[in-house]
């Protein structure tokens, strides 16, 4: 059984993230959604992001959500995995992801990074844009799960 680690800050988890995980569940025995504690300011705390991801993936038997702090490679090793999954929305993502994969392989030579692209209808969605739309009271229901949309509204002080 191959375990794959899908890391990110997931601030918040979007429909594009969900699509990548959904498709990964058919390719791997276990998908570990690794929610990273970010050094940058996030809208949601690590605990809130883990909780949201667990809600979103609660119907998947082979998905586990874990928070982590520190080097991704240390987390991957702690999970007895050697495969990292990264999502690519556009060509502009590739250069950064390619450099990151190279650094990670240098730190953990046995590790492999695999890339999946989301379905076409999700390629323009980013957590940053979703946060911005929500911040100004826009409808984010097309871009995130209903439970995440509610949390975004609450976090931004929007009365439901």
JSON list of C-alpha atoms in Angstrom, two decimals:
[
{"chain": "A", "resi": 1, "resn": "UNK", "atom": "CA", "xyz": [0.00, 0.00, 0.00]},
{"chain": "A", "resi": 2, "resn": "UNK", "atom": "CA", "xyz": [1.50, 3.31, -1.07]},
{"chain": "A", "resi": 3, "resn": "UNK", "atom": "CA", "xyz": [0.91, 6.29, 1.22]},
{"chain": "A", "resi": 4, "resn": "UNK", "atom": "CA", "xyz": [1.02, 9.71, -0.34]},
{"chain": "A", "resi": 5, "resn": "UNK", "atom": "CA", "xyz": [1.36, 12.97, 1.57]},
{"chain": "A", "resi": 6, "resn": "UNK", "atom": "CA", "xyz": [-0.51, 15.97, 0.15]},
{"chain": "A", "resi": 7, "resn": "UNK", "atom": "CA", "xyz": [0.88, 19.03, 1.96]},
{"chain": "A", "resi": 8, "resn": "UNK", "atom": "CA", "xyz": [-0.35, 22.60, 2.05]},
{"chain": "A", "resi": 9, "resn": "UNK", "atom": "CA", "xyz": [-1.52, 25.37, 4.30]},
{"chain": "A", "resi": 10, "resn": "UNK", "atom": "CA", "xyz": [-5.12, 24.89, 3.08]},
{"chain": "A", "resi": 11, "resn": "UNK", "atom": "CA", "xyz": [-6.16, 28.37, 4.24]},
{"chain": "A", "resi": 12, "resn": "UNK", "atom": "CA", "xyz": [-8.90, 27.48, 3.38]},
{"chain": "A", "resi": 13, "resn": "UNK", "atom": "CA", "xyz": [-9.25, 24.13, 1.67]},
{"chain": "A", "resi": 14, "resn": "UNK", "atom": "CA", "xyz": [-10.81, 24.71, -1.76]},
{"chain": "A", "resi": 15, "resn": "UNK", "atom": "CA", "xyz": [-12.73, 22.67, -4.31]},
{"chain": "A", "resi": 16, "resn": "UNK", "atom": "CA", "xyz": [-9.48, 22.34, -6.26]},
{"chain": "A", "resi": 17, "resn": "UNK", "atom": "CA", "xyz": [-7.79, 20.75, -3.26]},
{"chain": "A", "resi": 18, "resn": "UNK", "atom": "CA", "xyz": [-10.79, 18.45, -2.84]},
{"chain": "A", "resi": 19, "resn": "UNK", "atom": "CA", "xyz": [-10.59, 17.43, -6.49]},
{"chain": "A", "resi": 20, "resn": "UNK", "atom": "CA", "xyz": [-6.91, 16.51, -6.23]},
{"chain": "A", "resi": 21, "resn": "UNK", "atom": "CA", "xyz": [-7.53, 14.46, -3.07]},
{"chain": "A", "resi": 22, "resn": "UNK", "atom": "CA", "xyz": [-10.59, 12.74, -4.54]},
{"chain": "A", "resi": 23, "resn": "UNK", "atom": "CA", "xyz": [-8.60, 11.60, -7.56]},
{"chain": "A", "resi": 24, "resn": "UNK", "atom": "CA", "xyz": [-5.61, 10.61, -5.41]},
{"chain": "A", "resi": 25, "resn": "UNK", "atom": "CA", "xyz": [-7.81, 8.26, -3.38]},
{"chain": "A", "resi": 26, "resn": "UNK", "atom": "CA", "xyz": [-8.16, 6.08, -6.47]},
{"chain": "A", "resi": 27, "resn": "UNK", "atom": "CA", "xyz": [-4.40, 5.99, -7.04]},
{"chain": "A", "resi": 28, "resn": "UNK", "atom": "CA", "xyz": [-3.01, 5.45, -3.54]},
{"chain": "A", "resi": 29, "resn": "UNK", "atom": "CA", "xyz": [-3.81, 3.20, -0.61]},
{"chain": "A", "resi": 30, "resn": "UNK", "atom": "CA", "xyz": [-3.76, 6.13, 1.81]},
{"chain": "A", "resi": 31, "resn": "UNK", "atom": "CA", "xyz": [-3.82, 9.88, 1.24]},
{"chain": "A", "resi": 32, "resn": "UNK", "atom": "CA", "xyz": [-2.47, 11.95, 4.12]},
{"chain": "A", "resi": 33, "resn": "UNK", "atom": "CA", "xyz": [-3.59, 15.56, 3.88]},
{"chain": "A", "resi": 34, "resn": "UNK", "atom": "CA", "xyz": [-0.77, 17.35, 5.71]},
{"chain": "A", "resi": 35, "resn": "UNK", "atom": "CA", "xyz": [-1.88, 20.76, 6.95]},
{"chain": "A", "resi": 36, "resn": "UNK", "atom": "CA", "xyz": [1.19, 22.90, 7.52]},
{"chain": "A", "resi": 37, "resn": "UNK", "atom": "CA", "xyz": [1.58, 25.39, 10.28]},
{"chain": "A", "resi": 38, "resn": "UNK", "atom": "CA", "xyz": [2.49, 28.50, 8.34]},
{"chain": "A", "resi": 39, "resn": "UNK", "atom": "CA", "xyz": [5.09, 31.08, 9.27]},
{"chain": "A", "resi": 40, "resn": "UNK", "atom": "CA", "xyz": [3.00, 33.63, 7.37]},
{"chain": "A", "resi": 41, "resn": "UNK", "atom": "CA", "xyz": [-0.23, 35.03, 8.73]},
{"chain": "A", "resi": 42, "resn": "UNK", "atom": "CA", "xyz": [-3.16, 32.77, 8.00]},
{"chain": "A", "resi": 43, "resn": "UNK", "atom": "CA", "xyz": [-6.84, 33.56, 8.29]},
{"chain": "A", "resi": 44, "resn": "UNK", "atom": "CA", "xyz": [-7.49, 30.29, 10.12]},
{"chain": "A", "resi": 45, "resn": "UNK", "atom": "CA", "xyz": [-5.41, 28.72, 12.87]},
{"chain": "A", "resi": 46, "resn": "UNK", "atom": "CA", "xyz": [-3.72, 25.39, 12.27]},
{"chain": "A", "resi": 47, "resn": "UNK", "atom": "CA", "xyz": [-6.37, 23.69, 14.41]},
{"chain": "A", "resi": 48, "resn": "UNK", "atom": "CA", "xyz": [-9.21, 25.30, 12.43]},
{"chain": "A", "resi": 49, "resn": "UNK", "atom": "CA", "xyz": [-7.64, 24.29, 9.10]},
{"chain": "A", "resi": 50, "resn": "UNK", "atom": "CA", "xyz": [-7.18, 20.70, 10.28]},
{"chain": "A", "resi": 51, "resn": "UNK", "atom": "CA", "xyz": [-10.77, 20.61, 11.50]},
{"chain": "A", "resi": 52, "resn": "UNK", "atom": "CA", "xyz": [-12.11, 21.96, 8.20]},
{"chain": "A", "resi": 53, "resn": "UNK", "atom": "CA", "xyz": [-10.10, 19.42, 6.20]},
{"chain": "A", "resi": 54, "resn": "UNK", "atom": "CA", "xyz": [-11.35, 16.60, 8.41]},
{"chain": "A", "resi": 55, "resn": "UNK", "atom": "CA", "xyz": [-14.94, 17.75, 7.81]},
{"chain": "A", "resi": 56, "resn": "UNK", "atom": "CA", "xyz": [-14.41, 17.95, 4.05]},
{"chain": "A", "resi": 57, "resn": "UNK", "atom": "CA", "xyz": [-12.81, 14.49, 3.81]},
{"chain": "A", "resi": 58, "resn": "UNK", "atom": "CA", "xyz": [-14.90, 12.70, 6.44]},
{"chain": "A", "resi": 59, "resn": "UNK", "atom": "CA", "xyz": [-16.54, 10.47, 3.80]},
{"chain": "A", "resi": 60, "resn": "UNK", "atom": "CA", "xyz": [-13.25, 9.08, 2.47]},
{"chain": "A", "resi": 61, "resn": "UNK", "atom": "CA", "xyz": [-12.05, 5.87, 4.09]},
{"chain": "A", "resi": 62, "resn": "UNK", "atom": "CA", "xyz": [-8.48, 6.20, 2.88]},
{"chain": "A", "resi": 63, "resn": "UNK", "atom": "CA", "xyz": [-7.91, 9.90, 3.69]},
{"chain": "A", "resi": 64, "resn": "UNK", "atom": "CA", "xyz": [-6.33, 11.03, 6.93]},
{"chain": "A", "resi": 65, "resn": "UNK", "atom": "CA", "xyz": [-5.75, 14.66, 7.91]},
{"chain": "A", "resi": 66, "resn": "UNK", "atom": "CA", "xyz": [-2.81, 15.65, 10.11]},
{"chain": "A", "resi": 67, "resn": "UNK", "atom": "CA", "xyz": [-1.34, 18.99, 11.09]},
{"chain": "A", "resi": 68, "resn": "UNK", "atom": "CA", "xyz": [2.42, 19.43, 11.15]},
{"chain": "A", "resi": 69, "resn": "UNK", "atom": "CA", "xyz": [5.07, 21.98, 11.97]},
{"chain": "A", "resi": 70, "resn": "UNK", "atom": "CA", "xyz": [8.60, 21.83, 10.60]},
{"chain": "A", "resi": 71, "resn": "UNK", "atom": "CA", "xyz": [10.21, 20.34, 7.53]},
{"chain": "A", "resi": 72, "resn": "UNK", "atom": "CA", "xyz": [7.90, 18.50, 5.17]},
{"chain": "A", "resi": 73, "resn": "UNK", "atom": "CA", "xyz": [10.51, 15.79, 4.73]},
{"chain": "A", "resi": 74, "resn": "UNK", "atom": "CA", "xyz": [10.55, 15.09, 8.46]},
{"chain": "A", "resi": 75, "resn": "UNK", "atom": "CA", "xyz": [6.77, 14.76, 8.40]},
{"chain": "A", "resi": 76, "resn": "UNK", "atom": "CA", "xyz": [6.84, 12.49, 5.33]},
{"chain": "A", "resi": 77, "resn": "UNK", "atom": "CA", "xyz": [9.38, 10.22, 7.00]},
{"chain": "A", "resi": 78, "resn": "UNK", "atom": "CA", "xyz": [7.36, 10.15, 10.24]},
{"chain": "A", "resi": 79, "resn": "UNK", "atom": "CA", "xyz": [4.40, 8.86, 8.22]},
{"chain": "A", "resi": 80, "resn": "UNK", "atom": "CA", "xyz": [6.50, 6.05, 6.70]},
{"chain": "A", "resi": 81, "resn": "UNK", "atom": "CA", "xyz": [5.95, 7.53, 3.25]},
{"chain": "A", "resi": 82, "resn": "UNK", "atom": "CA", "xyz": [8.25, 8.56, 0.47]},
{"chain": "A", "resi": 83, "resn": "UNK", "atom": "CA", "xyz": [5.74, 10.08, -1.93]},
{"chain": "A", "resi": 84, "resn": "UNK", "atom": "CA", "xyz": [4.57, 13.69, -1.92]},
{"chain": "A", "resi": 85, "resn": "UNK", "atom": "CA", "xyz": [1.66, 14.88, -4.02]},
{"chain": "A", "resi": 86, "resn": "UNK", "atom": "CA", "xyz": [1.49, 18.48, -5.21]},
{"chain": "A", "resi": 87, "resn": "UNK", "atom": "CA", "xyz": [-1.22, 20.19, -7.21]},
{"chain": "A", "resi": 88, "resn": "UNK", "atom": "CA", "xyz": [-0.47, 22.32, -10.24]},
{"chain": "A", "resi": 89, "resn": "UNK", "atom": "CA", "xyz": [-3.13, 24.78, -11.39]},
{"chain": "A", "resi": 90, "resn": "UNK", "atom": "CA", "xyz": [-1.18, 26.58, -14.08]},
{"chain": "A", "resi": 91, "resn": "UNK", "atom": "CA", "xyz": [2.23, 26.72, -15.72]},
{"chain": "A", "resi": 92, "resn": "UNK", "atom": "CA", "xyz": [3.12, 29.54, -13.32]},
{"chain": "A", "resi": 93, "resn": "UNK", "atom": "CA", "xyz": [2.97, 27.06, -10.41]},
{"chain": "A", "resi": 94, "resn": "UNK", "atom": "CA", "xyz": [5.46, 24.73, -12.04]},
{"chain": "A", "resi": 95, "resn": "UNK", "atom": "CA", "xyz": [8.70, 26.67, -11.52]},
{"chain": "A", "resi": 96, "resn": "UNK", "atom": "CA", "xyz": [8.19, 27.03, -7.75]},
{"chain": "A", "resi": 97, "resn": "UNK", "atom": "CA", "xyz": [6.99, 23.44, -7.37]},
{"chain": "A", "resi": 98, "resn": "UNK", "atom": "CA", "xyz": [9.91, 22.14, -9.44]},
{"chain": "A", "resi": 99, "resn": "UNK", "atom": "CA", "xyz": [12.41, 23.96, -7.20]},
{"chain": "A", "resi": 100, "resn": "UNK", "atom": "CA", "xyz": [10.65, 22.72, -4.08]},
{"chain": "A", "resi": 101, "resn": "UNK", "atom": "CA", "xyz": [10.70, 19.13, -5.35]},
{"chain": "A", "resi": 102, "resn": "UNK", "atom": "CA", "xyz": [14.42, 19.41, -6.01]},
{"chain": "A", "resi": 103, "resn": "UNK", "atom": "CA", "xyz": [15.14, 20.75, -2.53]},
{"chain": "A", "resi": 104, "resn": "UNK", "atom": "CA", "xyz": [12.98, 18.07, -0.92]},
{"chain": "A", "resi": 105, "resn": "UNK", "atom": "CA", "xyz": [14.70, 15.33, -2.91]},
{"chain": "A", "resi": 106, "resn": "UNK", "atom": "CA", "xyz": [18.06, 16.71, -1.82]},
{"chain": "A", "resi": 107, "resn": "UNK", "atom": "CA", "xyz": [16.96, 16.51, 1.83]},
{"chain": "A", "resi": 108, "resn": "UNK", "atom": "CA", "xyz": [15.33, 13.08, 1.44]},
{"chain": "A", "resi": 109, "resn": "UNK", "atom": "CA", "xyz": [16.77, 11.32, -1.65]},
{"chain": "A", "resi": 110, "resn": "UNK", "atom": "CA", "xyz": [14.32, 8.39, -1.46]},
{"chain": "A", "resi": 111, "resn": "UNK", "atom": "CA", "xyz": [11.35, 10.75, -1.81]},
{"chain": "A", "resi": 112, "resn": "UNK", "atom": "CA", "xyz": [9.39, 11.24, -5.02]},
{"chain": "A", "resi": 113, "resn": "UNK", "atom": "CA", "xyz": [7.17, 14.20, -5.84]},
{"chain": "A", "resi": 114, "resn": "UNK", "atom": "CA", "xyz": [4.17, 13.62, -8.08]},
{"chain": "A", "resi": 115, "resn": "UNK", "atom": "CA", "xyz": [2.03, 16.34, -9.61]},
{"chain": "A", "resi": 116, "resn": "UNK", "atom": "CA", "xyz": [-1.69, 16.32, -10.34]},
{"chain": "A", "resi": 117, "resn": "UNK", "atom": "CA", "xyz": [-3.67, 19.04, -11.99]},
{"chain": "A", "resi": 118, "resn": "UNK", "atom": "CA", "xyz": [-7.21, 19.76, -10.82]},
{"chain": "A", "resi": 119, "resn": "UNK", "atom": "CA", "xyz": [-10.13, 19.49, -13.20]},
{"chain": "A", "resi": 120, "resn": "UNK", "atom": "CA", "xyz": [-10.40, 22.45, -15.57]},
{"chain": "A", "resi": 121, "resn": "UNK", "atom": "CA", "xyz": [-13.23, 24.09, -13.61]},
{"chain": "A", "resi": 122, "resn": "UNK", "atom": "CA", "xyz": [-10.92, 24.43, -10.59]},
{"chain": "A", "resi": 123, "resn": "UNK", "atom": "CA", "xyz": [-7.71, 25.67, -12.22]},
{"chain": "A", "resi": 124, "resn": "UNK", "atom": "CA", "xyz": [-8.40, 29.33, -11.45]},
{"chain": "A", "resi": 125, "resn": "UNK", "atom": "CA", "xyz": [-9.27, 28.79, -7.77]},
{"chain": "A", "resi": 126, "resn": "UNK", "atom": "CA", "xyz": [-6.68, 29.67, -5.16]},
{"chain": "A", "resi": 127, "resn": "UNK", "atom": "CA", "xyz": [-7.11, 29.91, -1.41]},
{"chain": "A", "resi": 128, "resn": "UNK", "atom": "CA", "xyz": [-5.77, 33.47, -1.58]},
{"chain": "A", "resi": 129, "resn": "UNK", "atom": "CA", "xyz": [-8.48, 34.53, -4.04]},
{"chain": "A", "resi": 130, "resn": "UNK", "atom": "CA", "xyz": [-11.18, 32.72, -2.06]},
{"chain": "A", "resi": 131, "resn": "UNK", "atom": "CA", "xyz": [-10.13, 34.55, 1.12]},
{"chain": "A", "resi": 132, "resn": "UNK", "atom": "CA", "xyz": [-10.24, 37.86, -0.71]},
{"chain": "A", "resi": 133, "resn": "UNK", "atom": "CA", "xyz": [-13.70, 37.26, -2.20]},
{"chain": "A", "resi": 134, "resn": "UNK", "atom": "CA", "xyz": [-15.02, 36.20, 1.21]},
{"chain": "A", "resi": 135, "resn": "UNK", "atom": "CA", "xyz": [-13.41, 39.19, 2.91]},
{"chain": "A", "resi": 136, "resn": "UNK", "atom": "CA", "xyz": [-15.55, 41.50, 0.79]},
{"chain": "A", "resi": 137, "resn": "UNK", "atom": "CA", "xyz": [-18.73, 39.50, 1.31]},
{"chain": "A", "resi": 138, "resn": "UNK", "atom": "CA", "xyz": [-18.70, 37.67, -2.03]},
{"chain": "A", "resi": 139, "resn": "UNK", "atom": "CA", "xyz": [-20.27, 34.27, -2.52]},
{"chain": "A", "resi": 140, "resn": "UNK", "atom": "CA", "xyz": [-17.56, 31.62, -2.25]},
{"chain": "A", "resi": 141, "resn": "UNK", "atom": "CA", "xyz": [-19.98, 28.69, -2.34]},
{"chain": "A", "resi": 142, "resn": "UNK", "atom": "CA", "xyz": [-18.78, 27.69, -5.82]},
{"chain": "A", "resi": 143, "resn": "UNK", "atom": "CA", "xyz": [-15.17, 27.46, -4.68]},
{"chain": "A", "resi": 144, "resn": "UNK", "atom": "CA", "xyz": [-15.31, 25.69, -1.30]},
{"chain": "A", "resi": 145, "resn": "UNK", "atom": "CA", "xyz": [-17.47, 23.14, 0.50]},
{"chain": "A", "resi": 146, "resn": "UNK", "atom": "CA", "xyz": [-20.55, 24.47, 2.34]},
{"chain": "A", "resi": 147, "resn": "UNK", "atom": "CA", "xyz": [-18.96, 24.04, 5.78]},
{"chain": "A", "resi": 148, "resn": "UNK", "atom": "CA", "xyz": [-15.88, 26.00, 4.71]},
{"chain": "A", "resi": 149, "resn": "UNK", "atom": "CA", "xyz": [-18.06, 28.75, 3.20]},
{"chain": "A", "resi": 150, "resn": "UNK", "atom": "CA", "xyz": [-19.84, 29.15, 6.54]},
{"chain": "A", "resi": 151, "resn": "UNK", "atom": "CA", "xyz": [-16.53, 29.37, 8.40]},
{"chain": "A", "resi": 152, "resn": "UNK", "atom": "CA", "xyz": [-15.27, 31.99, 5.95]},
{"chain": "A", "resi": 153, "resn": "UNK", "atom": "CA", "xyz": [-18.39, 34.07, 6.48]},
{"chain": "A", "resi": 154, "resn": "UNK", "atom": "CA", "xyz": [-18.10, 33.79, 10.23]},
{"chain": "A", "resi": 155, "resn": "UNK", "atom": "CA", "xyz": [-14.39, 34.61, 10.22]},
{"chain": "A", "resi": 156, "resn": "UNK", "atom": "CA", "xyz": [-15.10, 37.73, 8.18]},
{"chain": "A", "resi": 157, "resn": "UNK", "atom": "CA", "xyz": [-17.94, 38.86, 10.44]},
{"chain": "A", "resi": 158, "resn": "UNK", "atom": "CA", "xyz": [-20.67, 38.28, 7.89]},
{"chain": "A", "resi": 159, "resn": "UNK", "atom": "CA", "xyz": [-24.08, 37.68, 9.44]},
{"chain": "A", "resi": 160, "resn": "UNK", "atom": "CA", "xyz": [-25.67, 34.49, 8.20]}
]
